[in-house]
Amino acid sequence: LFYLFESTLKKRLYNQVKIKMGDDWSTRQLTKPDPLFEEERSYILRRKPNNFLLKDNGLLVESGLGFWVEFFNRRLYKETKGSPIGIFKNLPPAIKRKDIYQTLDSVKEFRNQLFHSRQPLLVNKTDMPMLDLLKQHAENLESILSWFGELPESIVNGQHIKSKIDVLQKKLD
């Protein structure tokens, strides 16, 4: 699910911003003194051969999740004229940019904890608060996937995550 979340977010944001800001917007941003783009460019170029030329599509393919989450921070959101919110076809009217940013950031942090082994193992009853945190992150991920729209309901409802959490909870009881 994290792969689906990350790839959908990146591809939709990339396309949405290109539509609103022009086909060469990200290439122009890569040459500007923008701290977010400078940092991401630096991360990418450190992993690549010296002759690698980072262009528009390379940014989509090579950039990390955190880079794309930052499109919902206030500064970049304004700079892109609010276009990032357009990637969510089923966004409830009460959900605003700040809510999206906080939810995306929460899911990103959780994903990083899992992928980079910073999530402690759950082995006994004292770990129940961590299980509650897992449930909250699963709900956040489910919300984001539902906001995207146009994804199969069987993926969006997150039931398989919840069932695994339930199994784990029974084992800890």
XYZ file of N, CA and C in Angstrom:
519
model
N 0.812 -1.206 0.000
C 0.000 0.000 0.000
C 0.853 1.267 0.000
N 1.986 1.191 0.681
C 2.843 2.376 0.700
C 3.375 2.698 -0.693
N 3.685 1.657 -1.453
C 4.153 1.895 -2.816
C 3.049 2.557 -3.647
N 1.837 2.056 -3.529
C 0.704 2.640 -4.248
C 0.505 4.091 -3.831
N 0.536 4.339 -2.542
C 0.384 5.700 -2.013
C 1.458 6.618 -2.586
N 2.714 6.196 -2.461
C 3.825 7.049 -2.883
C 3.828 7.277 -4.393
N 3.647 6.228 -5.162
C 3.688 6.387 -6.619
C 2.501 7.198 -7.127
N 1.327 7.018 -6.532
C 0.155 7.799 -6.947
C 0.351 9.271 -6.604
N 0.834 9.547 -5.397
C 1.074 10.934 -4.978
C 2.073 11.611 -5.911
N 3.200 10.967 -6.144
C 4.247 11.563 -6.975
C 3.752 11.817 -8.402
N 3.173 10.809 -9.012
C 2.765 10.939 -10.414
C 1.653 11.977 -10.581
N 0.686 11.949 -9.681
C -0.404 12.924 -9.799
C 0.066 14.349 -9.544
N 0.922 14.532 -8.543
C 1.443 15.880 -8.286
C 2.280 16.375 -9.461
N 3.140 15.529 -9.955
C 3.985 15.873 -11.095
C 3.131 16.343 -12.271
N 2.123 15.566 -12.621
C 1.260 15.923 -13.748
C 0.423 17.159 -13.460
N -0.116 17.271 -12.266
C -0.956 18.410 -11.894
C -0.175 19.721 -11.962
N 1.032 19.713 -11.428
C 1.846 20.934 -11.431
C 2.268 21.282 -12.855
N 2.581 20.288 -13.667
C 2.937 20.557 -15.063
C 1.773 21.212 -15.811
N 0.564 20.746 -15.550
C -0.609 21.327 -16.206
C -0.783 22.777 -15.792
N -0.656 23.045 -14.513
C -0.914 24.392 -13.982
C 0.257 25.356 -14.218
N 1.489 24.858 -14.101
C 2.653 25.744 -14.101
C 3.493 25.657 -15.382
N 3.173 24.713 -16.261
C 3.917 24.574 -17.503
C 4.785 23.333 -17.506
N 5.015 22.809 -18.709
C 5.756 21.560 -18.862
C 7.166 21.607 -18.299
N 7.800 22.775 -18.316
C 9.196 22.854 -17.875
C 9.339 23.423 -16.457
N 8.248 23.456 -15.695
C 8.281 24.073 -14.369
C 9.325 23.434 -13.459
N 9.347 22.119 -13.364
C 10.287 21.479 -12.438
C 11.730 21.667 -12.902
N 11.966 21.682 -14.198
C 13.318 21.944 -14.701
C 13.745 23.355 -14.326
N 12.836 24.309 -14.453
C 13.149 25.694 -14.042
C 13.424 25.756 -12.545
N 12.623 25.044 -11.753
C 12.813 25.059 -10.292
C 14.175 24.488 -9.906
N 14.629 23.496 -10.656
C 15.919 22.879 -10.341
C 17.089 23.829 -10.554
N 16.888 24.882 -11.335
C 17.969 25.846 -11.569
C 17.842 27.077 -10.686
N 16.762 27.204 -9.946
C 16.548 28.347 -9.049
C 17.165 28.074 -7.682
N 17.427 29.133 -6.942
C 17.915 28.939 -5.568
C 16.754 28.659 -4.605
N 16.141 27.516 -4.750
C 15.037 27.108 -3.894
C 15.564 26.028 -2.953
N 15.491 26.231 -1.624
C 16.094 25.266 -0.689
C 15.572 23.837 -0.832
N 14.284 23.666 -1.044
C 13.713 22.325 -1.175
C 14.266 21.622 -2.407
N 14.267 22.315 -3.531
C 14.747 21.723 -4.770
C 16.267 21.525 -4.736
N 16.989 22.468 -4.121
C 18.446 22.315 -3.996
C 18.794 21.081 -3.173
N 18.086 20.897 -2.065
C 18.347 19.749 -1.199
C 18.032 18.436 -1.918
N 16.902 18.385 -2.592
C 16.522 17.160 -3.301
C 17.490 16.877 -4.445
N 17.859 17.917 -5.164
C 18.825 17.753 -6.258
C 20.147 17.191 -5.707
N 20.574 17.706 -4.577
C 21.805 17.240 -3.948
C 21.716 15.764 -3.561
N 20.594 15.358 -2.944
C 20.391 13.958 -2.568
C 20.446 13.040 -3.792
N 19.774 13.471 -4.845
C 19.714 12.647 -6.059
C 21.092 12.533 -6.699
N 21.772 13.663 -6.841
C 23.060 13.659 -7.540
C 24.140 12.893 -6.774
N 24.023 12.803 -5.448
C 24.987 12.015 -4.666
C 24.879 10.521 -4.974
N 23.691 10.092 -5.403
C 23.467 8.669 -5.709
C 23.777 8.325 -7.155
N 24.009 9.307 -7.964
C 24.143 9.090 -9.410
C 25.598 9.294 -9.869
N 25.912 8.791 -11.068
C 27.255 9.030 -11.628
C 27.477 10.527 -11.860
N 28.734 10.928 -11.906
C 29.078 12.348 -12.052
C 28.486 12.992 -13.295
N 28.304 12.244 -14.352
C 27.792 12.820 -15.599
C 26.259 12.810 -15.681
N 25.577 12.430 -14.598
C 24.111 12.380 -14.599
C 23.546 13.798 -14.674
N 22.622 14.005 -15.586
C 21.976 15.304 -15.756
C 20.539 15.185 -15.258
N 20.244 15.874 -14.188
C 18.908 15.812 -13.592
C 17.981 16.763 -14.322
N 16.943 16.196 -14.888
C 15.938 16.980 -15.602
C 14.573 16.637 -15.048
N 13.595 17.155 -15.717
C 12.194 17.055 -15.346
C 11.749 15.657 -14.908
N 11.818 14.690 -15.794
C 11.347 13.344 -15.491
C 12.216 12.664 -14.429
N 13.505 12.999 -14.395
C 14.403 12.448 -13.384
C 13.972 12.827 -11.989
N 13.422 14.014 -11.858
C 12.925 14.459 -10.554
C 11.763 13.578 -10.105
N 10.873 13.265 -11.012
C 9.751 12.389 -10.693
C 10.239 11.015 -10.253
N 11.140 10.445 -11.006
C 11.590 9.082 -10.767
C 12.496 8.979 -9.537
N 13.375 9.929 -9.345
C 14.431 9.820 -8.337
C 14.130 10.474 -6.991
N 13.173 11.362 -6.934
C 12.933 12.098 -5.688
C 12.214 11.241 -4.657
N 12.420 11.609 -3.402
C 11.822 10.874 -2.297
C 10.418 11.350 -1.957
N 9.736 10.576 -1.150
C 8.370 10.892 -0.741
C 8.292 12.249 -0.040
N 9.254 12.520 0.830
C 9.238 13.778 1.582
C 9.212 15.006 0.689
N 9.896 14.930 -0.427
C 9.916 16.043 -1.383
C 8.503 16.357 -1.855
N 7.743 15.328 -2.190
C 6.399 15.523 -2.734
C 5.401 15.941 -1.659
N 5.599 15.482 -0.443
C 4.749 15.913 0.673
C 4.868 17.426 0.851
N 6.063 17.953 0.623
C 6.305 19.395 0.817
C 5.554 20.281 -0.176
N 4.958 19.691 -1.205
C 4.135 20.498 -2.109
C 2.889 21.019 -1.395
N 2.602 20.475 -0.222
C 1.457 20.948 0.556
C 1.872 21.869 1.695
N 3.175 22.187 1.795
C 3.547 23.200 2.776
C 3.091 24.548 2.225
N 2.932 25.485 3.087
C 2.317 26.764 2.704
C 3.049 27.460 1.553
N 4.373 27.550 1.642
C 5.152 28.288 0.649
C 5.024 27.678 -0.745
N 5.289 26.392 -0.863
C 5.256 25.751 -2.180
C 3.831 25.641 -2.712
N 2.893 25.469 -1.821
C 1.490 25.405 -2.229
C 1.071 26.724 -2.889
N 1.469 27.836 -2.265
C 1.161 29.146 -2.843
C 1.894 29.353 -4.167
N 3.147 28.940 -4.200
C 3.956 29.108 -5.413
C 3.367 28.327 -6.587
N 2.755 27.197 -6.297
C 2.143 26.380 -7.358
C 0.667 26.725 -7.539
N 0.273 27.856 -6.982
C -1.072 28.410 -7.153
C -2.178 27.452 -6.705
N -1.887 26.676 -5.652
C -2.893 25.783 -5.093
C -3.190 24.557 -5.928
N -2.391 24.335 -6.967
C -2.681 23.207 -7.857
C -2.550 21.828 -7.197
N -1.689 21.635 -6.183
C -1.554 20.281 -5.622
C -2.863 19.672 -5.113
N -3.753 20.474 -4.607
C -4.986 19.923 -4.047
C -5.842 19.252 -5.124
N -5.616 19.607 -6.365
C -6.372 19.033 -7.479
C -6.130 17.548 -7.704
N -5.122 16.971 -7.063
C -4.865 15.535 -7.243
C -5.868 14.683 -6.483
N -6.588 15.300 -5.559
C -7.550 14.556 -4.749
C -8.949 14.748 -5.315
N -9.456 13.711 -5.966
C -10.769 13.775 -6.624
C -11.918 13.607 -5.639
N -11.668 12.971 -4.489
C -12.725 12.711 -3.497
C -12.452 13.406 -2.173
N -11.857 14.564 -2.215
C -11.516 15.272 -0.984
C -12.772 15.846 -0.332
N -13.034 15.488 0.930
C -14.189 16.072 1.612
C -14.026 17.593 1.725
N -15.097 18.342 1.613
C -15.008 19.812 1.633
C -14.375 20.385 2.909
N -14.498 19.681 4.006
C -13.957 20.188 5.275
C -12.439 20.043 5.363
N -11.836 19.255 4.499
C -10.393 19.014 4.543
C -9.684 20.113 3.748
N -8.752 20.768 4.412
C -8.011 21.873 3.805
C -6.547 21.496 3.608
N -5.795 22.392 2.980
C -4.386 22.155 2.684
C -3.598 21.735 3.919
N -3.787 22.442 5.004
C -3.051 22.151 6.236
C -3.352 20.738 6.746
N -4.606 20.326 6.657
C -4.994 18.972 7.072
C -4.305 17.921 6.202
N -4.286 18.188 4.900
C -3.637 17.268 3.960
C -2.153 17.164 4.293
N -1.528 18.313 4.487
C -0.096 18.339 4.788
C 0.214 17.543 6.057
N -0.559 17.757 7.101
C -0.326 17.043 8.362
C -0.540 15.537 8.201
N -1.560 15.152 7.477
C -1.846 13.721 7.269
C -0.759 13.084 6.413
N -0.374 13.751 5.321
C 0.691 13.226 4.469
C 2.003 13.103 5.243
N 2.310 14.113 6.045
C 3.550 14.089 6.815
C 3.540 12.952 7.832
N 2.392 12.729 8.455
C 2.255 11.643 9.414
C 2.474 10.283 8.744
N 1.858 10.081 7.593
C 2.022 8.820 6.863
C 3.470 8.673 6.399
N 4.071 9.765 5.948
C 5.476 9.719 5.510
C 6.385 9.300 6.669
N 6.193 9.891 7.827
C 7.015 9.543 8.992
C 6.829 8.081 9.384
N 5.595 7.616 9.357
C 5.316 6.218 9.689
C 5.969 5.290 8.673
N 5.832 5.615 7.404
C 6.455 4.831 6.339
C 7.964 4.762 6.551
N 8.573 5.898 6.880
C 10.013 5.923 7.109
C 10.405 5.068 8.313
N 9.588 5.098 9.349
C 9.871 4.254 10.520
C 9.843 2.783 10.134
N 8.865 2.387 9.367
C 8.755 0.991 8.947
C 9.864 0.593 7.982
N 10.101 1.421 6.969
C 11.056 1.071 5.926
C 12.499 1.135 6.402
N 12.755 1.960 7.390
C 14.126 2.133 7.870
C 14.326 1.507 9.250
N 13.430 0.578 9.596
C 13.530 -0.234 10.822
C 13.661 0.581 12.104
N 12.945 1.672 12.173
C 12.938 2.452 13.411
C 11.670 2.177 14.210
N 10.853 1.288 13.712
C 9.628 0.913 14.407
C 9.951 -0.246 15.342
N 9.733 -0.067 16.655
C 10.065 -1.158 17.585
C 9.143 -2.362 17.379
N 9.665 -3.522 17.706
C 8.866 -4.739 17.638
C 7.801 -4.711 18.722
N 6.659 -5.274 18.414
C 5.566 -5.359 19.383
C 5.572 -6.787 19.931
N 5.900 -6.920 21.218
C 6.063 -8.267 21.764
C 5.250 -8.556 23.024
N 4.753 -7.523 23.712
C 3.953 -7.797 24.906
C 2.918 -6.702 25.143
N 2.142 -6.854 26.213
C 1.029 -5.934 26.485
C 1.469 -4.481 26.651
N 2.683 -4.261 27.086
C 3.151 -2.881 27.255
C 3.301 -2.159 25.914
N 3.247 -2.922 24.830
C 3.367 -2.338 23.494
C 2.021 -1.915 22.904
N 0.950 -2.058 23.667
C -0.386 -1.713 23.167
C -0.500 -0.262 22.686
N 0.108 0.725 23.363
C 0.027 2.095 22.822
C 0.603 2.195 21.404
N 1.636 1.427 21.114
C 2.206 1.434 19.770
C 1.221 0.842 18.768
N 0.459 -0.126 19.211
C -0.562 -0.730 18.349
C -1.651 0.301 18.024
N -2.012 1.108 18.999
C -2.978 2.179 18.757
C -2.431 3.179 17.737
N -1.143 3.454 17.829
C -0.505 4.342 16.866
C -0.534 3.734 15.462
N -0.302 2.436 15.378
C -0.395 1.744 14.088
C -1.794 1.892 13.486
N -2.796 1.757 14.332
C -4.181 1.904 13.855
C -4.420 3.308 13.310
N -3.912 4.302 14.016
C -4.097 5.691 13.575
C -3.422 5.927 12.220
N -2.211 5.410 12.060
C -1.513 5.580 10.784
C -2.218 4.827 9.655
N -2.765 3.668 9.964
C -3.521 2.916 8.952
C -4.751 3.712 8.515
N -5.413 4.358 9.462
C -6.570 5.193 9.124
C -6.158 6.390 8.276
N -5.013 7.003 8.604
C -4.514 8.126 7.806
C -4.220 7.696 6.372
N -3.574 6.550 6.228
C -3.267 6.034 4.893
C -4.545 5.739 4.123
N -5.509 5.138 4.796
C -6.798 4.851 4.176
C -7.488 6.143 3.727
N -7.439 7.181 4.547
C -8.046 8.470 4.189
C -7.421 9.032 2.923
N -6.097 9.052 2.884
C -5.408 9.610 1.714
C -5.765 8.829 0.450
N -5.731 7.510 0.542
C -6.063 6.698 -0.624
C -7.495 6.947 -1.091
N -8.406 7.144 -0.159
C -9.795 7.427 -0.561
C -9.917 8.818 -1.170
N -9.134 9.781 -0.683
C -9.173 11.136 -1.242
C -8.708 11.146 -2.697
N -7.767 10.280 -3.040
C -7.290 10.236 -4.426
C -8.424 9.980 -5.407
N -9.345 9.100 -5.035
C -10.392 8.712 -5.970
C -9.800 7.837 -7.067
N -10.657 7.206 -7.812
C -10.257 6.397 -8.965
C -9.334 5.225 -8.616
N -9.311 4.804 -7.352
C -8.572 3.609 -6.949
C -9.586 2.555 -6.535
N -9.286 1.285 -6.755
C -10.246 0.232 -6.381
C -10.578 0.262 -4.891
N -11.847 0.109 -4.578
C -12.308 0.132 -3.188
C -11.628 -0.943 -2.353
N -11.328 -2.078 -2.963
C -10.673 -3.160 -2.227
C -9.294 -2.744 -1.722
N -8.673 -1.794 -2.373
C -7.370 -1.286 -1.930
C -7.563 -0.166 -0.916
N -8.499 0.712 -1.197
C -8.694 1.902 -0.386
C -9.175 1.605 1.028
N -10.023 0.596 1.206
C -10.643 0.408 2.520
C -9.686 -0.049 3.612
N -8.485 -0.472 3.276
C -7.481 -0.793 4.282
C -7.833 -1.942 5.206
N -8.809 -2.730 4.820
C -9.271 -3.811 5.691
C -8.168 -4.829 5.981
N -7.306 -5.083 4.993
C -6.247 -6.064 5.233
C -5.232 -5.552 6.265
N -5.017 -4.246 6.331
C -4.142 -3.686 7.370
C -4.809 -3.855 8.730
N -6.066 -3.497 8.797
C -6.797 -3.600 10.065
C -6.861 -5.040 10.557
N -7.038 -5.983 9.647
C -7.114 -7.387 10.066
C -5.775 -7.862 10.625
N -4.681 -7.401 10.048
C -3.360 -7.769 10.570
C -3.132 -7.137 11.947
N -3.591 -5.927 12.134
C -3.476 -5.275 13.439
C -4.315 -6.017 14.464
N -5.507 -6.443 14.071
C -6.363 -7.216 14.981
C -5.704 -8.522 15.401
N -5.089 -9.216 14.454
C -4.368 -10.457 14.764
C -3.245 -10.193 15.763
N -2.499 -9.128 15.505
C -1.412 -8.773 16.395
C -1.921 -8.416 17.792
N -3.030 -7.705 17.840
C -3.614 -7.323 19.121
C -4.043 -8.569 19.914
N -4.619 -9.532 19.258
C -5.027 -10.787 19.939
C -3.820 -11.538 20.478
N -2.738 -11.515 19.746
C -1.521 -12.198 20.197
C -0.900 -11.505 21.415
N -1.071 -10.184 21.474
C -0.514 -9.448 22.615
C -1.382 -9.528 23.855
N -2.673 -9.814 23.689
C -3.595 -9.889 24.834
C -3.290 -11.074 25.726
